[in-house]
Coordinates of C-alpha atoms in Angstrom, one line a residue:
Chain A
X1 CA 0.0 0.0 0.1
X2 CA 1.5 3.3 -0.9
X3 CA 1.7 6.3 1.3
X4 CA -1.2 8.2 -0.3
X5 CA -3.5 5.3 0.0
X6 CA -2.5 4.7 3.6
X7 CA -3.3 8.4 4.4
X8 CA -6.7 8.0 2.9
X9 CA -7.4 4.8 4.7
X10 CA -6.3 6.5 8.0
X11 CA -8.8 9.3 7.3
X12 CA -11.7 6.8 6.6
X13 CA -10.7 4.8 9.8
X14 CA -10.6 8.1 11.8
X15 CA -14.1 9.2 10.7
X16 CA -15.3 5.7 11.2
X17 CA -14.0 5.7 14.8
X18 CA -15.7 8.9 15.5
X19 CA -19.2 8.0 14.4
X20 CA -19.8 4.4 13.2
X21 CA -17.3 2.6 15.4
X22 CA -17.5 5.0 18.4
X23 CA -15.4 3.4 21.1
X24 CA -17.8 4.6 23.9
X25 CA -21.2 4.2 22.3
X26 CA -20.6 1.2 20.0
X27 CA -18.3 -0.8 22.3
X28 CA -19.2 0.7 25.7
X29 CA -15.6 1.0 26.7
X30 CA -14.5 3.9 28.9
X31 CA -17.8 4.1 30.7
X32 CA -16.5 4.9 34.3
X33 CA -15.1 8.3 33.5
X34 CA -17.9 8.8 31.0
X35 CA -20.5 8.5 33.8
X36 CA -18.4 10.1 36.5
X37 CA -17.0 13.2 34.9
X38 CA -20.0 14.1 32.6
X39 CA -21.9 16.4 35.0
X40 CA -20.5 19.6 33.5
X41 CA -19.5 20.6 30.0
X42 CA -16.4 22.4 31.2
X43 CA -14.9 19.4 33.0
X44 CA -16.0 17.1 30.2
X45 CA -14.0 19.1 27.7
X46 CA -10.9 18.7 29.9
X47 CA -11.3 15.1 30.2
X48 CA -12.2 14.7 26.6
X49 CA -9.1 16.5 25.4
X50 CA -6.9 14.4 27.6
X51 CA -8.3 11.4 26.3
X52 CA -7.6 12.4 22.6
X53 CA -4.1 13.3 23.5
X54 CA -3.3 10.1 25.5
X55 CA -5.2 7.8 23.0
X56 CA -3.3 9.1 20.1
X57 CA 0.1 8.8 21.5
X58 CA -0.3 5.6 23.5
X59 CA -1.7 3.8 20.5
X60 CA 1.4 4.9 18.6
X61 CA 3.8 3.7 21.3
X62 CA 2.0 0.6 21.7
X63 CA 2.0 -0.1 17.9
X64 CA 5.8 0.4 17.9
X65 CA 6.3 -1.8 21.2
X66 CA 4.1 -4.6 19.6
X67 CA 5.7 -4.6 16.1
X68 CA 9.2 -4.0 17.0
X69 CA 9.5 -5.9 20.3
X70 CA 6.6 -8.3 21.0
X71 CA 6.1 -9.6 17.4
X72 CA 9.7 -10.4 16.6
X73 CA 10.2 -12.3 19.9
X74 CA 6.8 -14.0 19.4
X75 CA 5.5 -12.7 22.6
X76 CA 2.1 -11.6 21.3
X77 CA 0.3 -12.9 24.5
X78 CA 2.1 -10.2 26.5
X79 CA 0.5 -7.4 24.8
X80 CA -2.1 -6.8 27.6
X81 CA 0.6 -6.3 30.2
X82 CA 2.9 -4.3 27.8
X83 CA 0.3 -2.0 26.8
X84 CA -0.9 -1.3 30.3
X85 CA 2.7 -0.6 31.4
X86 CA 3.2 1.7 28.5
X87 CA -0.1 3.6 29.0
X88 CA 0.6 4.1 32.8
X89 CA 4.2 5.3 32.1
X90 CA 3.2 7.6 29.5
X91 CA 0.5 9.1 31.4
X92 CA 2.9 9.7 34.3
X93 CA 5.6 11.2 32.2
X94 CA 3.1 13.5 30.4
X95 CA 1.7 14.6 33.5
X96 CA 5.0 15.6 34.9
X97 CA 6.0 17.3 31.5
X98 CA 2.8 19.3 31.2
X99 CA 2.9 20.4 34.8
X100 CA 6.4 21.7 34.3
X101 CA 6.3 23.3 30.9
X102 CA 2.7 24.3 30.6
X103 CA 0.9 25.2 33.7
X104 CA -2.1 26.4 31.7
X105 CA -2.5 23.2 29.8
X106 CA -1.9 21.3 33.2
X107 CA -4.7 23.3 34.7
X108 CA -7.0 21.9 32.0
X109 CA -5.7 18.4 31.5
X110 CA -3.4 17.7 34.4
X111 CA -6.0 16.5 36.9
X112 CA -7.7 14.4 34.5
X113 CA -4.5 12.4 33.2
X114 CA -4.3 10.1 36.0
X115 CA -8.0 9.2 35.5
X116 CA -7.1 8.1 32.0
X117 CA -4.6 5.6 33.0
X118 CA -7.4 3.3 34.2
X119 CA -9.8 4.2 31.2
X120 CA -10.3 0.9 29.4
X121 CA -11.1 2.7 26.2
X122 CA -7.3 3.5 25.8
X123 CA -6.4 -0.1 26.2
X124 CA -9.3 -1.3 24.1
X125 CA -8.1 0.9 21.1
X126 CA -4.6 -0.5 21.4
X127 CA -5.9 -4.0 21.3
X128 CA -8.2 -3.3 18.4
X129 CA -5.3 -1.9 16.5
X130 CA -3.5 -5.3 16.8
X131 CA -6.6 -7.4 16.1
X132 CA -7.3 -5.3 12.9
X133 CA -3.8 -5.4 11.8
X134 CA -3.5 -1.7 11.1
X135 CA -0.5 0.0 9.7
X136 CA 1.3 2.7 11.7
X137 CA -0.2 5.6 9.8
X138 CA -3.7 3.9 10.0
X139 CA -3.3 3.4 13.7
X140 CA -2.6 7.1 14.3
X141 CA -5.9 7.9 12.4
X142 CA -7.6 5.2 14.5
X143 CA -6.3 6.5 17.8
X144 CA -7.1 10.0 17.0
X145 CA -10.6 9.2 15.8
X146 CA -11.4 7.1 18.8
X147 CA -10.3 9.8 21.1
X148 CA -12.5 12.4 19.2
X149 CA -15.4 10.0 19.3
X150 CA -15.0 9.6 23.1
X151 CA -14.6 13.4 23.3
X152 CA -17.8 14.0 21.3
X153 CA -19.9 11.3 23.4
X154 CA -18.9 12.8 26.7
X155 CA -19.5 16.4 25.7
X156 CA -23.0 15.4 24.4
X157 CA -23.6 13.6 27.6
X158 CA -22.6 16.5 29.7
X159 CA -24.8 18.9 27.7
X160 CA -27.8 16.6 28.3
X161 CA -27.0 16.1 31.9
X162 CA -26.6 19.8 32.5
X163 CA -30.2 20.1 31.2
X164 CA -31.4 17.3 33.1
X165 CA -30.2 18.9 36.3
X166 CA -33.0 21.2 36.2
X167 CA -35.7 18.6 35.3
X168 CA -37.8 16.5 37.8
X169 CA -36.5 12.9 37.6
X170 CA -37.9 10.0 39.6
X171 CA -35.8 9.5 42.7
X172 CA -34.7 5.9 41.8
X173 CA -33.5 7.1 38.4
X174 CA -31.4 10.0 39.5
X175 CA -27.6 10.0 39.1
X176 CA -26.1 7.0 37.4
X177 CA -29.6 5.5 36.5
X178 CA -30.6 8.3 34.1
X179 CA -27.2 8.7 32.8
X180 CA -27.0 5.0 31.7
X181 CA -30.5 5.3 30.0
X182 CA -29.4 8.5 28.2
X183 CA -26.2 6.6 27.2
X184 CA -28.2 3.8 25.9
X185 CA -30.4 6.3 23.7
X186 CA -27.2 7.9 22.6
X187 CA -25.8 4.6 21.5
X188 CA -29.3 3.8 19.7
X189 CA -28.8 7.2 17.8
X190 CA -25.2 6.4 16.9
X191 CA -26.5 3.2 15.2
X192 CA -28.0 5.5 12.7
X193 CA -24.5 6.0 11.3
X194 CA -24.1 2.3 10.8
X195 CA -23.2 1.5 7.1
X196 CA -22.5 5.1 6.2
X197 CA -18.9 4.2 6.4
X198 CA -16.9 1.1 6.9
X199 CA -13.6 1.8 8.5
X200 CA -12.4 -1.7 9.6
Chain B
X1 CA 8.6 -23.8 27.0
X2 CA 10.9 -22.8 29.9
X3 CA 13.1 -20.6 27.6
X4 CA 10.0 -18.8 26.4
X5 CA 9.0 -18.1 29.9
X6 CA 12.3 -16.8 30.8
X7 CA 12.7 -14.6 27.7
X8 CA 9.2 -13.3 28.2
X9 CA 9.8 -12.5 31.8
X10 CA 13.1 -10.8 31.0
X11 CA 11.8 -8.7 28.2
X12 CA 8.8 -7.4 30.2
X13 CA 11.0 -6.7 33.3
X14 CA 13.5 -4.8 31.1
X15 CA 10.8 -2.8 29.4
X16 CA 9.3 -2.0 32.7
X17 CA 12.7 -1.2 34.3
X18 CA 13.5 1.1 31.4
X19 CA 10.2 2.9 31.7
X20 CA 10.6 3.2 35.5
X21 CA 14.2 4.6 35.0
X22 CA 12.9 7.1 32.5
X23 CA 10.1 8.3 35.1
X24 CA 12.6 8.4 38.0
X25 CA 15.0 10.5 36.0
X26 CA 12.1 12.7 34.6
X27 CA 10.7 13.2 38.0
X28 CA 14.2 14.3 39.4
X29 CA 14.5 16.7 36.7
X30 CA 10.9 17.9 36.0
X31 CA 9.7 17.6 39.6
X32 CA 12.3 19.9 41.0
X33 CA 11.3 23.5 41.1
X34 CA 14.4 24.8 43.0
X35 CA 14.3 27.0 46.1
X36 CA 10.9 28.7 46.7
X37 CA 9.9 31.2 49.5
X38 CA 6.5 30.8 51.3
X39 CA 5.6 34.1 53.1
X40 CA 3.2 33.5 55.9
X41 CA 0.8 36.2 57.1
X42 CA 3.2 38.8 55.8
X43 CA 5.4 38.2 58.8
X44 CA 7.5 34.9 58.4
X45 CA 9.2 33.4 55.5
X46 CA 10.1 29.9 54.9
X47 CA 12.7 28.6 52.3
X48 CA 11.6 25.3 50.8
X49 CA 12.4 23.3 47.8
X50 CA 9.4 23.6 45.3
X51 CA 7.7 20.6 43.7
X52 CA 5.4 19.3 46.5
X53 CA 2.0 20.4 47.7
X54 CA 1.6 23.5 50.1
X55 CA 0.3 21.1 52.8
X56 CA 3.3 18.7 52.6
X57 CA 5.8 21.6 52.6
X58 CA 4.1 23.3 55.6
X59 CA 3.9 19.9 57.5
X60 CA 7.6 19.5 56.7
X61 CA 8.3 22.8 58.4
X62 CA 6.3 21.8 61.5
X63 CA 3.2 24.0 60.5
X64 CA 0.3 21.6 60.7
X65 CA -2.9 22.3 58.6
X66 CA -5.8 20.1 59.5
X67 CA -6.4 17.4 57.0
X68 CA -8.5 14.4 57.8
X69 CA -7.8 12.6 54.5
X70 CA -4.0 13.0 54.6
X71 CA -3.8 15.3 51.5
X72 CA -5.8 13.4 49.0
X73 CA -8.3 16.3 48.4
X74 CA -11.4 14.4 49.7
X75 CA -12.0 16.0 53.0
X76 CA -11.8 19.7 52.2
X77 CA -10.5 20.6 55.5
X78 CA -7.0 21.9 54.7
X79 CA -8.2 25.4 53.8
X80 CA -6.1 28.6 53.8
X81 CA -5.7 31.8 51.9
X82 CA -3.3 31.9 49.0
X83 CA -2.7 35.5 48.5
X84 CA -0.2 35.2 45.6
X85 CA 1.5 32.5 43.6
X86 CA -1.0 29.7 43.9
X87 CA -2.0 29.5 40.3
X88 CA -5.6 29.2 39.1
X89 CA -8.2 27.3 41.1
X90 CA -8.3 23.4 40.2
X91 CA -11.4 21.4 39.5
X92 CA -10.6 19.2 42.3
X93 CA -10.9 22.2 44.7
X94 CA -14.1 23.5 43.3
X95 CA -16.6 21.4 45.1
X96 CA -15.2 22.2 48.6
X97 CA -15.2 26.0 48.2
X98 CA -18.2 28.4 48.6
X99 CA -18.5 31.5 46.3
X100 CA -17.4 33.6 49.3
X101 CA -14.3 31.4 49.9
X102 CA -13.4 31.6 46.2
X103 CA -13.6 35.3 46.2
X104 CA -11.3 35.6 49.2
X105 CA -8.7 33.3 47.7
X106 CA -9.3 30.3 49.9
X107 CA -7.7 27.2 48.5
X108 CA -7.1 23.6 49.5
X109 CA -3.5 23.4 50.6
X110 CA -3.2 19.8 49.6
X111 CA -4.0 20.6 45.9
X112 CA -1.9 23.8 45.6
X113 CA 1.6 22.9 44.3
X114 CA 4.5 25.2 45.2
X115 CA 6.1 26.0 42.0
X116 CA 7.4 29.5 42.7
X117 CA 7.3 32.0 45.7
X118 CA 3.9 31.9 47.2
X119 CA 2.2 34.1 49.8
X120 CA -0.4 32.6 52.2
X121 CA -2.4 33.6 55.2
X122 CA -3.3 31.1 57.9
X123 CA -5.4 31.6 61.1
X124 CA -3.3 32.4 64.2
X125 CA -4.7 29.4 66.0
X126 CA -2.9 27.2 63.5
X127 CA 0.3 28.3 65.0
X128 CA -0.8 27.0 68.4
X129 CA -0.8 23.6 66.8
X130 CA 2.2 21.5 67.9
X131 CA 3.6 18.1 67.2
X132 CA 3.7 15.9 70.2
X133 CA 6.0 12.9 70.9
X134 CA 4.0 10.5 73.0
X135 CA 4.2 6.9 74.6
X136 CA 1.2 4.7 74.4
X137 CA 0.4 4.1 78.0
X138 CA -2.7 2.0 78.0
X139 CA -4.9 0.3 75.6
X140 CA -8.4 -0.6 76.8
X141 CA -10.6 -2.8 74.9
X142 CA -14.2 -1.2 74.9
X143 CA -16.1 -3.4 72.4
X144 CA -15.1 -6.0 69.8
X145 CA -14.0 -3.2 67.5
X146 CA -13.6 0.0 69.6
X147 CA -10.6 0.6 71.8
X148 CA -9.3 3.5 74.0
X149 CA -5.8 4.5 73.5
X150 CA -4.1 6.5 76.2
X151 CA -0.9 8.5 75.3
X152 CA 1.5 10.0 77.7
X153 CA 3.0 13.2 76.3
X154 CA 6.8 13.2 76.3
X155 CA 7.6 16.4 74.3
X156 CA 6.0 18.9 74.9
X157 CA 4.8 17.5 78.2
X158 CA 1.4 19.3 78.2
X159 CA -1.4 19.9 75.7
X160 CA -3.7 22.9 75.9
X161 CA -7.1 22.0 74.1
X162 CA -10.7 22.7 74.2
X163 CA -13.0 19.7 74.7
X164 CA -14.5 18.6 71.3
X165 CA -11.2 19.4 69.5
X166 CA -9.2 16.5 67.7
X167 CA -5.7 15.6 66.9
X168 CA -4.0 13.9 64.0
X169 CA -2.3 10.6 64.7
X170 CA 0.7 9.7 62.7
X171 CA 0.9 6.3 61.2
X172 CA 4.4 5.2 60.1
X173 CA 4.9 2.7 57.3
X174 CA 4.4 -0.8 58.4
X175 CA 3.9 -4.3 57.2
X176 CA 0.5 -3.7 55.7
X177 CA 1.2 -0.2 54.4
X178 CA 4.2 1.4 52.8
X179 CA 2.4 4.9 53.1
X180 CA 2.9 7.4 56.0
X181 CA -0.4 8.9 56.9
X182 CA -2.1 11.2 59.4
X183 CA -5.7 10.4 60.5
X184 CA -7.9 12.7 62.7
X185 CA -9.4 11.4 66.0
X186 CA -11.3 13.3 68.6
X187 CA -9.8 13.9 72.0
X188 CA -11.8 11.9 74.6
X189 CA -9.9 12.8 77.8
X190 CA -10.4 15.3 80.6
X191 CA -8.7 18.6 79.6
X192 CA -7.5 19.0 83.3
X193 CA -5.2 16.0 82.8
X194 CA -3.1 17.9 80.3
X195 CA -0.2 15.4 80.5
X196 CA -2.1 12.7 78.4
X197 CA -4.4 12.3 75.5
X198 CA -7.1 9.6 75.2
X199 CA -8.6 8.6 71.8
X200 CA -11.4 6.3 71.2
X201 CA -10.9 4.6 67.9
X202 CA -13.1 2.1 66.0
X203 CA -11.4 -0.5 63.8
X204 CA -12.1 0.2 60.1
X205 CA -11.6 -2.9 58.1
X206 CA -8.3 -2.6 56.1
X207 CA -8.0 1.2 57.3
X208 CA -4.3 2.1 57.4
X209 CA -4.3 3.9 60.7
X210 CA -6.8 1.8 62.6
X211 CA -5.2 -1.5 61.5
X212 CA -1.8 -0.1 62.8
X213 CA -3.4 0.9 66.1
X214 CA -5.2 -2.4 66.6
X215 CA -2.6 -4.9 65.3
X216 CA 0.7 -3.3 65.7
X217 CA 0.7 -0.5 68.4
X218 CA 1.7 -1.7 71.8
X219 CA 1.9 -0.3 75.2
X220 CA 5.2 1.5 75.6
X221 CA 5.6 2.4 71.8
X222 CA 6.3 5.9 70.8
X223 CA 3.9 7.7 68.6
X224 CA 3.6 11.2 67.0
X225 CA 0.4 13.4 67.3
X226 CA -0.2 16.9 66.1
X227 CA -3.0 19.2 67.1
X228 CA -5.3 20.3 68.5
X229 CA -7.6 21.3 65.8
X230 CA -11.4 22.1 65.3
X231 CA -14.0 24.5 66.5
X232 CA -16.6 21.7 67.8
X233 CA -17.0 22.8 71.4
X234 CA -19.6 23.6 74.1
X235 CA -21.0 27.0 73.8
X236 CA -21.1 29.6 76.5
X237 CA -25.1 29.6 77.0
X238 CA -27.5 28.2 79.5
X239 CA -29.5 26.4 77.0
X240 CA -30.3 22.8 77.7
X241 CA -28.0 20.3 75.9
X242 CA -28.9 17.2 73.8
X243 CA -25.9 15.1 73.1
X244 CA -26.2 12.4 70.5
X245 CA -23.5 10.0 69.5
X246 CA -22.8 6.4 68.3
X247 CA -19.7 4.2 68.6
X248 CA -16.5 6.1 68.8
X249 CA -18.5 9.3 68.5
X250 CA -18.4 9.0 72.2
X251 CA -14.9 10.6 72.4
X252 CA -15.7 14.5 72.2
X253 CA -18.9 14.1 74.2
X254 CA -17.0 12.4 77.0
X255 CA -14.4 15.2 77.0
X256 CA -17.2 17.7 77.1
X257 CA -18.8 16.0 80.1
X258 CA -15.5 16.0 81.9
X259 CA -15.4 19.8 81.2
X260 CA -18.9 20.3 82.6
X261 CA -17.9 18.4 85.8
X262 CA -14.7 20.6 86.1
X263 CA -16.5 23.8 85.6
X264 CA -19.5 22.8 87.8
X265 CA -21.8 23.4 84.8
X266 CA -25.3 23.2 85.8
X267 CA -27.0 23.1 82.4
X268 CA -29.6 20.4 81.9
X269 CA -28.2 17.8 79.6
X270 CA -29.2 14.4 78.1
X271 CA -27.0 12.1 76.3
X272 CA -28.5 9.8 73.7
X273 CA -25.8 7.0 72.9
X274 CA -26.7 4.6 70.1
X275 CA -25.4 1.0 69.6
X276 CA -26.7 -2.0 67.6
X277 CA -26.4 -4.4 70.4
X278 CA -26.1 -4.3 74.2
X279 CA -22.5 -5.5 73.9
X280 CA -21.6 -2.5 71.8
X281 CA -22.3 -0.2 74.8
X282 CA -19.4 1.0 76.7
X283 CA -18.2 3.4 79.6
X284 CA -21.5 3.1 81.3
X285 CA -20.1 3.3 84.7
X286 CA -18.4 6.4 83.9
X287 CA -21.7 7.8 82.4
X288 CA -23.2 6.9 85.8
X289 CA -20.6 8.9 87.6
X290 CA -21.3 11.8 85.4
X291 CA -25.0 11.4 86.3
X292 CA -24.1 11.7 90.0
X293 CA -21.5 14.5 89.6
X294 CA -23.5 16.9 87.3
X295 CA -26.5 18.7 88.4
X296 CA -29.0 17.7 85.7
X297 CA -27.5 15.0 83.4
X298 CA -29.2 12.0 82.0
X299 CA -27.5 9.2 80.2
X300 CA -29.8 7.4 77.7
X301 CA -28.2 4.3 76.0
X302 CA -30.2 3.2 72.9
X303 CA -29.9 -0.3 71.5
X304 CA -31.2 -0.9 68.0
X305 CA -31.5 -4.7 68.1
X306 CA -31.1 -6.2 71.5
X307 CA -30.9 -10.0 71.6
X308 CA -33.6 -11.6 73.8
X309 CA -31.0 -13.2 76.1
X310 CA -29.4 -9.8 76.8
X311 CA -32.5 -8.9 78.8
X312 CA -32.3 -5.2 77.7
X313 CA -34.9 -3.0 79.4
X314 CA -33.8 0.4 78.0
X315 CA -34.4 2.3 75.0
X316 CA -34.7 0.4 71.7
X317 CA -34.6 1.2 68.1
X318 CA -32.7 4.0 66.4
X319 CA -31.2 6.7 68.5
X320 CA -33.3 9.3 66.7
X321 CA -36.4 7.3 67.6
X322 CA -35.4 7.5 71.3
X323 CA -34.9 11.3 71.0
X324 CA -38.3 11.7 69.5
X325 CA -39.8 9.6 72.4
X326 CA -38.1 11.6 75.1
X327 CA -38.0 15.2 73.9
X328 CA -41.2 16.9 73.1
X329 CA -40.0 20.4 72.4
X330 CA -36.2 21.1 71.6
X331 CA -36.8 24.8 70.5
X332 CA -34.8 26.0 73.5
X333 CA -32.1 23.4 73.4
X334 CA -28.7 23.1 71.7
X335 CA -27.5 19.8 70.4
X336 CA -23.9 18.4 70.0
X337 CA -23.7 15.4 67.7
X338 CA -20.8 13.0 66.8
X339 CA -20.8 10.0 64.7
X340 CA -21.4 8.8 61.1
X341 CA -22.8 11.1 58.4
X342 CA -26.0 9.1 58.2
X343 CA -26.6 9.2 61.9
X344 CA -25.7 13.0 61.9
X345 CA -28.1 13.9 59.1
X346 CA -30.9 11.7 60.5
X347 CA -30.4 13.4 64.0
X348 CA -30.5 17.0 62.5
X349 CA -33.7 16.2 60.7
X350 CA -35.2 14.8 63.8
X351 CA -34.1 17.8 65.9
X352 CA -35.5 20.3 63.4
X353 CA -38.7 18.4 63.6
X354 CA -38.7 18.9 67.3
X355 CA -38.3 22.7 66.8
X356 CA -34.7 23.2 67.2
X357 CA -33.0 26.0 65.1
X358 CA -30.4 24.8 62.8
X359 CA -27.9 27.2 64.3
X360 CA -28.1 25.6 67.6
X361 CA -27.0 22.1 66.2
X362 CA -23.4 21.5 66.4
X363 CA -21.7 18.4 65.0
X364 CA -18.5 16.6 64.2
X365 CA -19.1 14.5 61.3
X366 CA -16.9 11.6 60.6
X367 CA -15.1 12.2 57.3

């Protein structure tokens, strides 16, 4: 595959990861922070941006580690541990670096970065990248698209929850209950995109 | 097979070690902000090495800001004013600060990282807070999961506290925890005996500090405490008092009752003490002594679920139900509550139902 067609495939995979293959609403990965941090649009933007950033870069690092370390040594079965170690170390390093060099960005992202270490969507994207045998360029598109898709879902949810805050909701459904129902409805809405684009 | 396992472990270990080394070197370089100056109340200045939280650096300099959660940003107690150099307010601080506090630059000291020179303002009483070196003199088992620990003060030899206040107990790293933590406990002792501090502690399953106290701390061991903290204390009025507590919530109330005896306080007082079983009641004899020493004091133990063989003939049910049965009108009374958030909230609701004004309800809610 030449470079041009790889770029175009990366673009298709990216758009597909945002809409038709949304990591959160199609695969229900990364639900914990999605439910926990979607009360306000402002905080959701912070977490969403951090997810885009971490997802894009960790998927690249994991691709390199998988194809240049694990695959040549025939240690594919170690990818879970390897990916988790790389994600944790990367997040730690990035947190320190942002804190040092960009206090303004740290103010927006810094407090959310540790949360992302345990976000299973990050690990999920790295594992899908292996299963689908993406090239490096396509992997970048996939990581970026998945991050944007997660960002989009949490922003939409935060907007809905901010409106719901002023509505009368039966006591038993308040909090996580109504949030999960809304997530289900949002997932149904995203099913509408199915078939528009096939990125796998 | 064996070779594969060996290579796998080696490769993963090498990668993990390389990443850990990168992080350690990075932290050494990125996490060091050089010498920084902390100006306190425009009077004193501290030279510190930047890179840690304000709470940790002040504690390092023996200025102890109260913090029940040990700096995790979950209790919201370590508030102080940061006048300059604290950076913008963090999302982790926002839930703990009122609009008024935000306007007057109040911050959570555990969340403010010292990166440059900083100017802060802390209440004068914080300077009265000291660190005490103590010896564990006695451990008394009160129930299956509550013990009274008595600490003799070594240095300084005396403590000056107001009944109702609390201290922070230092827990060193031990077998089950590599972390050093401080945890807050109300003082239960008589303030007149200023050479010792008593704490009533309930065992929290897997709790770092309580496991240390119950399983590792022995009589004769040295411990560190700092304090006193808090503004939970008896008011200077003549209003009848309703005390409500459960379990280790007994601690500050016991100290207040000692104070009432010492000052010959003649206020009418009732103490509703809640337990699940009769075996969970404790210090009953001491309460009887208080009844005989105080002018108008009644101790009302309340057992939620007494076993038939326990032959309990006192109050039963929830402590709040007993309050409702015994008090008709609480509008002229004051209440002092100590215990779990659930018990405190339920008690406040009942007391308001009985006509008590919210400003007359004082409480120490377990964080």
